[in-house]
């Protein structure tokens, strides 16, 4: 293909990424990843922040992983300070897929405790992928401050993150299992159960933990 042909195709892909039809955007993201072009990076990152369709967002992330890290990493890290929660969440998700540990300093306490559950969940997943060897215990201690937070999906996500840290998360979980807040205790106990027996199942572990907490709170019965 000639240079002119390449430029024409690249322009077509960039335009299609902003099409009103999700099917067109999906194909454009696939094309952007299949034939990486430095011109695509900024538009792919910007589209991640506003794309409404999950499957298109997933394809945008894949397309970004096909481009040089030297281009994508700075653009994604820049999105972590965005006022738009989806921009932060999707950038974190893509960083976890890149798996480049040079992004670790950008995974801040603010992101790990973000008020938006989707952002926090993405930060937890990214953190356990990017954390340098030896930094797992302090990460587990920080993650433990989020135990008891949110609904089932958020709590399951946090449990999975702490389990991914393995035995390094056990001291933080055992400390949280003595918290005064019953919800925190139950979540910590459920996660400890899953750490010891991954086949137990989250729902079973939670119900078992709730029974333990109820007995702890009514010792005379």
Short mmCIF file of N, CA and C in Angstrom, two decimals, residues 102-194:
data_model
loop_
_atom_site.label_atom_id
_atom_site.label_comp_id
_atom_site.label_asym_id
_atom_site.label_seq_id
_atom_site.Cartn_x
_atom_site.Cartn_y
_atom_site.Cartn_z
N UNK A 102 6.20 -0.09 35.18
CA UNK A 102 6.63 1.31 35.31
C UNK A 102 5.44 2.21 35.60
N UNK A 103 4.22 1.69 35.42
CA UNK A 103 3.01 2.47 35.73
C UNK A 103 2.65 2.42 37.21
N UNK A 104 3.32 1.59 37.98
CA UNK A 104 2.96 1.40 39.39
C UNK A 104 2.87 2.70 40.18
N UNK A 105 3.81 3.65 40.07
CA UNK A 105 3.70 4.88 40.87
C UNK A 105 2.42 5.67 40.61
N UNK A 106 1.79 5.44 39.48
CA UNK A 106 0.55 6.16 39.15
C UNK A 106 -0.67 5.57 39.84
N UNK A 107 -0.53 4.38 40.43
CA UNK A 107 -1.66 3.74 41.13
C UNK A 107 -1.67 4.26 42.57
N UNK A 108 -2.29 5.36 42.76
CA UNK A 108 -2.22 6.08 44.04
C UNK A 108 -3.29 5.63 45.03
N UNK A 109 -3.08 6.04 46.28
CA UNK A 109 -4.09 5.79 47.31
C UNK A 109 -5.44 6.38 46.91
N UNK A 110 -5.41 7.55 46.28
CA UNK A 110 -6.65 8.20 45.87
C UNK A 110 -7.44 7.33 44.89
N UNK A 111 -6.74 6.68 43.98
CA UNK A 111 -7.43 5.80 43.03
C UNK A 111 -7.90 4.52 43.70
N UNK A 112 -7.10 3.98 44.59
CA UNK A 112 -7.46 2.73 45.27
C UNK A 112 -8.62 2.91 46.24
N UNK A 113 -8.88 4.16 46.62
CA UNK A 113 -10.00 4.46 47.52
C UNK A 113 -11.01 5.40 46.85
N UNK A 114 -10.99 5.43 45.53
CA UNK A 114 -11.86 6.33 44.77
C UNK A 114 -13.32 6.14 45.19
N UNK A 115 -14.05 7.25 45.26
CA UNK A 115 -15.46 7.19 45.67
C UNK A 115 -16.32 6.43 44.68
N UNK A 116 -15.91 6.39 43.42
CA UNK A 116 -16.64 5.64 42.39
C UNK A 116 -16.21 4.18 42.44
N UNK A 117 -17.16 3.29 42.69
CA UNK A 117 -16.83 1.87 42.83
C UNK A 117 -16.13 1.31 41.60
N UNK A 118 -16.58 1.69 40.41
CA UNK A 118 -15.98 1.13 39.19
C UNK A 118 -14.52 1.54 39.07
N UNK A 119 -14.21 2.77 39.46
CA UNK A 119 -12.81 3.23 39.42
C UNK A 119 -11.99 2.45 40.44
N UNK A 120 -12.51 2.33 41.65
CA UNK A 120 -11.78 1.60 42.70
C UNK A 120 -11.54 0.16 42.29
N UNK A 121 -12.57 -0.50 41.73
CA UNK A 121 -12.40 -1.89 41.31
C UNK A 121 -11.30 -2.01 40.25
N UNK A 122 -11.30 -1.09 39.29
CA UNK A 122 -10.27 -1.11 38.25
C UNK A 122 -8.89 -0.87 38.85
N UNK A 123 -8.83 0.02 39.85
CA UNK A 123 -7.54 0.30 40.51
C UNK A 123 -7.05 -0.92 41.26
N UNK A 124 -7.96 -1.64 41.93
CA UNK A 124 -7.55 -2.85 42.66
C UNK A 124 -6.98 -3.89 41.69
N UNK A 125 -7.67 -4.08 40.57
CA UNK A 125 -7.20 -5.07 39.60
C UNK A 125 -5.84 -4.67 39.02
N UNK A 126 -5.68 -3.39 38.72
CA UNK A 126 -4.41 -2.92 38.17
C UNK A 126 -3.30 -3.05 39.21
N UNK A 127 -3.61 -2.73 40.44
CA UNK A 127 -2.59 -2.74 41.50
C UNK A 127 -1.98 -4.12 41.69
N UNK A 128 -2.81 -5.16 41.72
CA UNK A 128 -2.27 -6.49 41.99
C UNK A 128 -1.47 -7.02 40.79
N UNK A 129 -1.70 -6.46 39.61
CA UNK A 129 -0.91 -6.83 38.44
C UNK A 129 0.43 -6.10 38.42
N UNK A 130 0.41 -4.83 38.82
CA UNK A 130 1.58 -3.96 38.66
C UNK A 130 2.46 -3.85 39.90
N UNK A 131 1.98 -4.28 41.06
CA UNK A 131 2.74 -4.08 42.30
C UNK A 131 4.11 -4.74 42.21
N UNK A 132 5.17 -4.01 42.55
CA UNK A 132 6.52 -4.59 42.53
C UNK A 132 6.68 -5.62 43.65
N UNK A 133 7.57 -6.56 43.44
CA UNK A 133 7.85 -7.55 44.46
C UNK A 133 8.35 -6.88 45.74
N UNK A 134 7.73 -7.24 46.85
CA UNK A 134 8.09 -6.66 48.14
C UNK A 134 7.12 -5.60 48.61
N UNK A 135 6.31 -5.05 47.68
CA UNK A 135 5.34 -4.02 48.05
C UNK A 135 3.94 -4.60 48.28
N UNK A 136 3.81 -5.91 48.23
CA UNK A 136 2.50 -6.53 48.39
C UNK A 136 1.89 -6.30 49.79
N UNK A 137 2.68 -6.45 50.89
CA UNK A 137 2.07 -6.25 52.22
C UNK A 137 1.47 -4.86 52.42
N UNK A 138 2.19 -3.76 52.10
CA UNK A 138 1.55 -2.45 52.27
C UNK A 138 0.35 -2.26 51.35
N UNK A 139 0.38 -2.86 50.16
CA UNK A 139 -0.79 -2.79 49.29
C UNK A 139 -1.96 -3.51 49.94
N UNK A 140 -1.72 -4.68 50.50
CA UNK A 140 -2.78 -5.43 51.16
C UNK A 140 -3.36 -4.65 52.33
N UNK A 141 -2.50 -3.98 53.08
CA UNK A 141 -2.97 -3.16 54.21
C UNK A 141 -3.89 -2.04 53.73
N UNK A 142 -3.53 -1.43 52.62
CA UNK A 142 -4.37 -0.37 52.07
C UNK A 142 -5.68 -0.93 51.54
N UNK A 143 -5.61 -2.05 50.82
CA UNK A 143 -6.83 -2.66 50.29
C UNK A 143 -7.77 -3.07 51.43
N UNK A 144 -7.21 -3.49 52.54
CA UNK A 144 -8.03 -3.92 53.67
C UNK A 144 -8.89 -2.78 54.23
N UNK A 145 -8.48 -1.55 54.00
CA UNK A 145 -9.29 -0.41 54.46
C UNK A 145 -10.59 -0.30 53.68
N UNK A 146 -10.70 -1.02 52.57
CA UNK A 146 -11.90 -0.97 51.74
C UNK A 146 -12.84 -2.15 51.98
N UNK A 147 -12.45 -3.05 52.88
CA UNK A 147 -13.31 -4.19 53.18
C UNK A 147 -14.66 -3.73 53.72
N UNK A 148 -15.71 -4.41 53.30
CA UNK A 148 -17.06 -4.05 53.72
C UNK A 148 -17.71 -3.01 52.84
N UNK A 149 -16.97 -2.52 51.87
CA UNK A 149 -17.47 -1.45 51.00
C UNK A 149 -18.39 -1.99 49.91
N UNK A 150 -19.45 -1.25 49.63
CA UNK A 150 -20.28 -1.50 48.45
C UNK A 150 -21.09 -2.78 48.49
N UNK A 151 -21.61 -3.15 47.31
CA UNK A 151 -22.43 -4.35 47.17
C UNK A 151 -21.62 -5.57 46.82
N UNK A 152 -22.32 -6.62 46.41
CA UNK A 152 -21.67 -7.91 46.17
C UNK A 152 -20.56 -7.81 45.12
N UNK A 153 -20.82 -7.13 44.00
CA UNK A 153 -19.84 -7.06 42.93
C UNK A 153 -18.55 -6.39 43.39
N UNK A 154 -18.70 -5.29 44.14
CA UNK A 154 -17.53 -4.57 44.63
C UNK A 154 -16.77 -5.40 45.65
N UNK A 155 -17.49 -6.05 46.55
CA UNK A 155 -16.83 -6.86 47.57
C UNK A 155 -16.14 -8.07 46.96
N UNK A 156 -16.76 -8.68 45.96
CA UNK A 156 -16.13 -9.82 45.28
C UNK A 156 -14.85 -9.37 44.58
N UNK A 157 -14.89 -8.21 43.95
CA UNK A 157 -13.72 -7.68 43.26
C UNK A 157 -12.56 -7.46 44.22
N UNK A 158 -12.86 -6.90 45.39
CA UNK A 158 -11.81 -6.66 46.39
C UNK A 158 -11.26 -7.98 46.92
N UNK A 159 -12.15 -8.93 47.18
CA UNK A 159 -11.69 -10.24 47.66
C UNK A 159 -10.75 -10.88 46.65
N UNK A 160 -11.12 -10.81 45.38
CA UNK A 160 -10.27 -11.39 44.33
C UNK A 160 -8.90 -10.72 44.30
N UNK A 161 -8.89 -9.40 44.47
CA UNK A 161 -7.61 -8.68 44.46
C UNK A 161 -6.74 -9.12 45.63
N UNK A 162 -7.34 -9.26 46.80
CA UNK A 162 -6.54 -9.64 47.97
C UNK A 162 -6.09 -11.09 47.87
N UNK A 163 -6.92 -11.93 47.30
CA UNK A 163 -6.53 -13.33 47.10
C UNK A 163 -5.38 -13.42 46.10
N UNK A 164 -5.40 -12.54 45.10
CA UNK A 164 -4.33 -12.53 44.10
C UNK A 164 -2.97 -12.21 44.73
N UNK A 165 -2.99 -11.52 45.87
CA UNK A 165 -1.75 -11.21 46.58
C UNK A 165 -1.25 -12.39 47.40
N UNK A 166 -2.09 -13.42 47.52
CA UNK A 166 -1.69 -14.63 48.23
C UNK A 166 -1.50 -14.41 49.72
N UNK A 167 -0.54 -15.12 50.27
CA UNK A 167 -0.29 -15.09 51.72
C UNK A 167 0.10 -13.70 52.21
N UNK A 168 0.56 -12.84 51.29
CA UNK A 168 0.97 -11.49 51.69
C UNK A 168 -0.20 -10.67 52.21
N UNK A 169 -1.42 -11.07 51.87
CA UNK A 169 -2.59 -10.32 52.32
C UNK A 169 -3.15 -10.85 53.64
N UNK A 170 -2.68 -12.01 54.10
CA UNK A 170 -3.28 -12.64 55.27
C UNK A 170 -3.17 -11.80 56.55
N UNK A 171 -2.01 -11.19 56.87
CA UNK A 171 -1.97 -10.37 58.10
C UNK A 171 -2.98 -9.22 58.08
N UNK A 172 -3.13 -8.56 56.94
CA UNK A 172 -4.09 -7.45 56.86
C UNK A 172 -5.52 -7.96 57.01
N UNK A 173 -5.81 -9.12 56.44
CA UNK A 173 -7.15 -9.69 56.56
C UNK A 173 -7.44 -10.12 57.99
N UNK A 174 -6.47 -10.71 58.65
CA UNK A 174 -6.68 -11.15 60.04
C UNK A 174 -6.89 -9.95 60.97
N UNK A 175 -6.19 -8.86 60.69
CA UNK A 175 -6.39 -7.64 61.48
C UNK A 175 -7.80 -7.10 61.25
N UNK A 176 -8.24 -7.10 59.99
CA UNK A 176 -9.58 -6.59 59.67
C UNK A 176 -10.67 -7.49 60.25
N UNK A 177 -10.37 -8.77 60.45
CA UNK A 177 -11.35 -9.71 61.00
C UNK A 177 -11.66 -9.43 62.45
N UNK A 178 -10.94 -8.50 63.08
CA UNK A 178 -11.22 -8.11 64.47
C UNK A 178 -11.82 -6.70 64.55
N UNK A 179 -12.18 -6.14 63.41
CA UNK A 179 -12.72 -4.77 63.39
C UNK A 179 -14.05 -4.69 64.15
N UNK A 180 -14.37 -3.50 64.60
CA UNK A 180 -15.64 -3.32 65.31
C UNK A 180 -16.83 -3.36 64.36
N UNK A 181 -16.62 -2.98 63.12
CA UNK A 181 -17.69 -2.98 62.12
C UNK A 181 -17.96 -4.41 61.66
N UNK A 182 -19.19 -4.87 61.84
CA UNK A 182 -19.54 -6.25 61.48
C UNK A 182 -19.40 -6.53 60.00
N UNK A 183 -19.70 -5.55 59.15
CA UNK A 183 -19.58 -5.73 57.72
C UNK A 183 -18.14 -5.93 57.28
N UNK A 184 -17.24 -5.19 57.90
CA UNK A 184 -15.81 -5.33 57.61
C UNK A 184 -15.33 -6.70 58.07
N UNK A 185 -15.75 -7.10 59.28
CA UNK A 185 -15.34 -8.41 59.80
C UNK A 185 -15.81 -9.54 58.90
N UNK A 186 -17.07 -9.48 58.48
CA UNK A 186 -17.63 -10.53 57.64
C UNK A 186 -16.89 -10.62 56.30
N UNK A 187 -16.60 -9.48 55.71
CA UNK A 187 -15.89 -9.47 54.41
C UNK A 187 -14.48 -10.01 54.58
N UNK A 188 -13.82 -9.63 55.67
CA UNK A 188 -12.46 -10.13 55.92
C UNK A 188 -12.46 -11.63 56.15
N UNK A 189 -13.42 -12.13 56.95
CA UNK A 189 -13.50 -13.56 57.22
C UNK A 189 -13.81 -14.35 55.96
N UNK A 190 -14.71 -13.81 55.13
CA UNK A 190 -15.05 -14.49 53.87
C UNK A 190 -13.84 -14.56 52.95
N UNK A 191 -13.07 -13.49 52.91
CA UNK A 191 -11.89 -13.46 52.04
C UNK A 191 -10.82 -14.41 52.56
N UNK A 192 -10.66 -14.47 53.88
CA UNK A 192 -9.72 -15.43 54.46
C UNK A 192 -10.11 -16.87 54.11
N UNK A 193 -11.42 -17.13 54.17
CA UNK A 193 -11.89 -18.48 53.83
C UNK A 193 -11.54 -18.81 52.38
N UNK A 194 -11.76 -17.86 51.48
CA UNK A 194 -11.45 -18.08 50.08
C UNK A 194 -9.95 -18.19 49.83
#
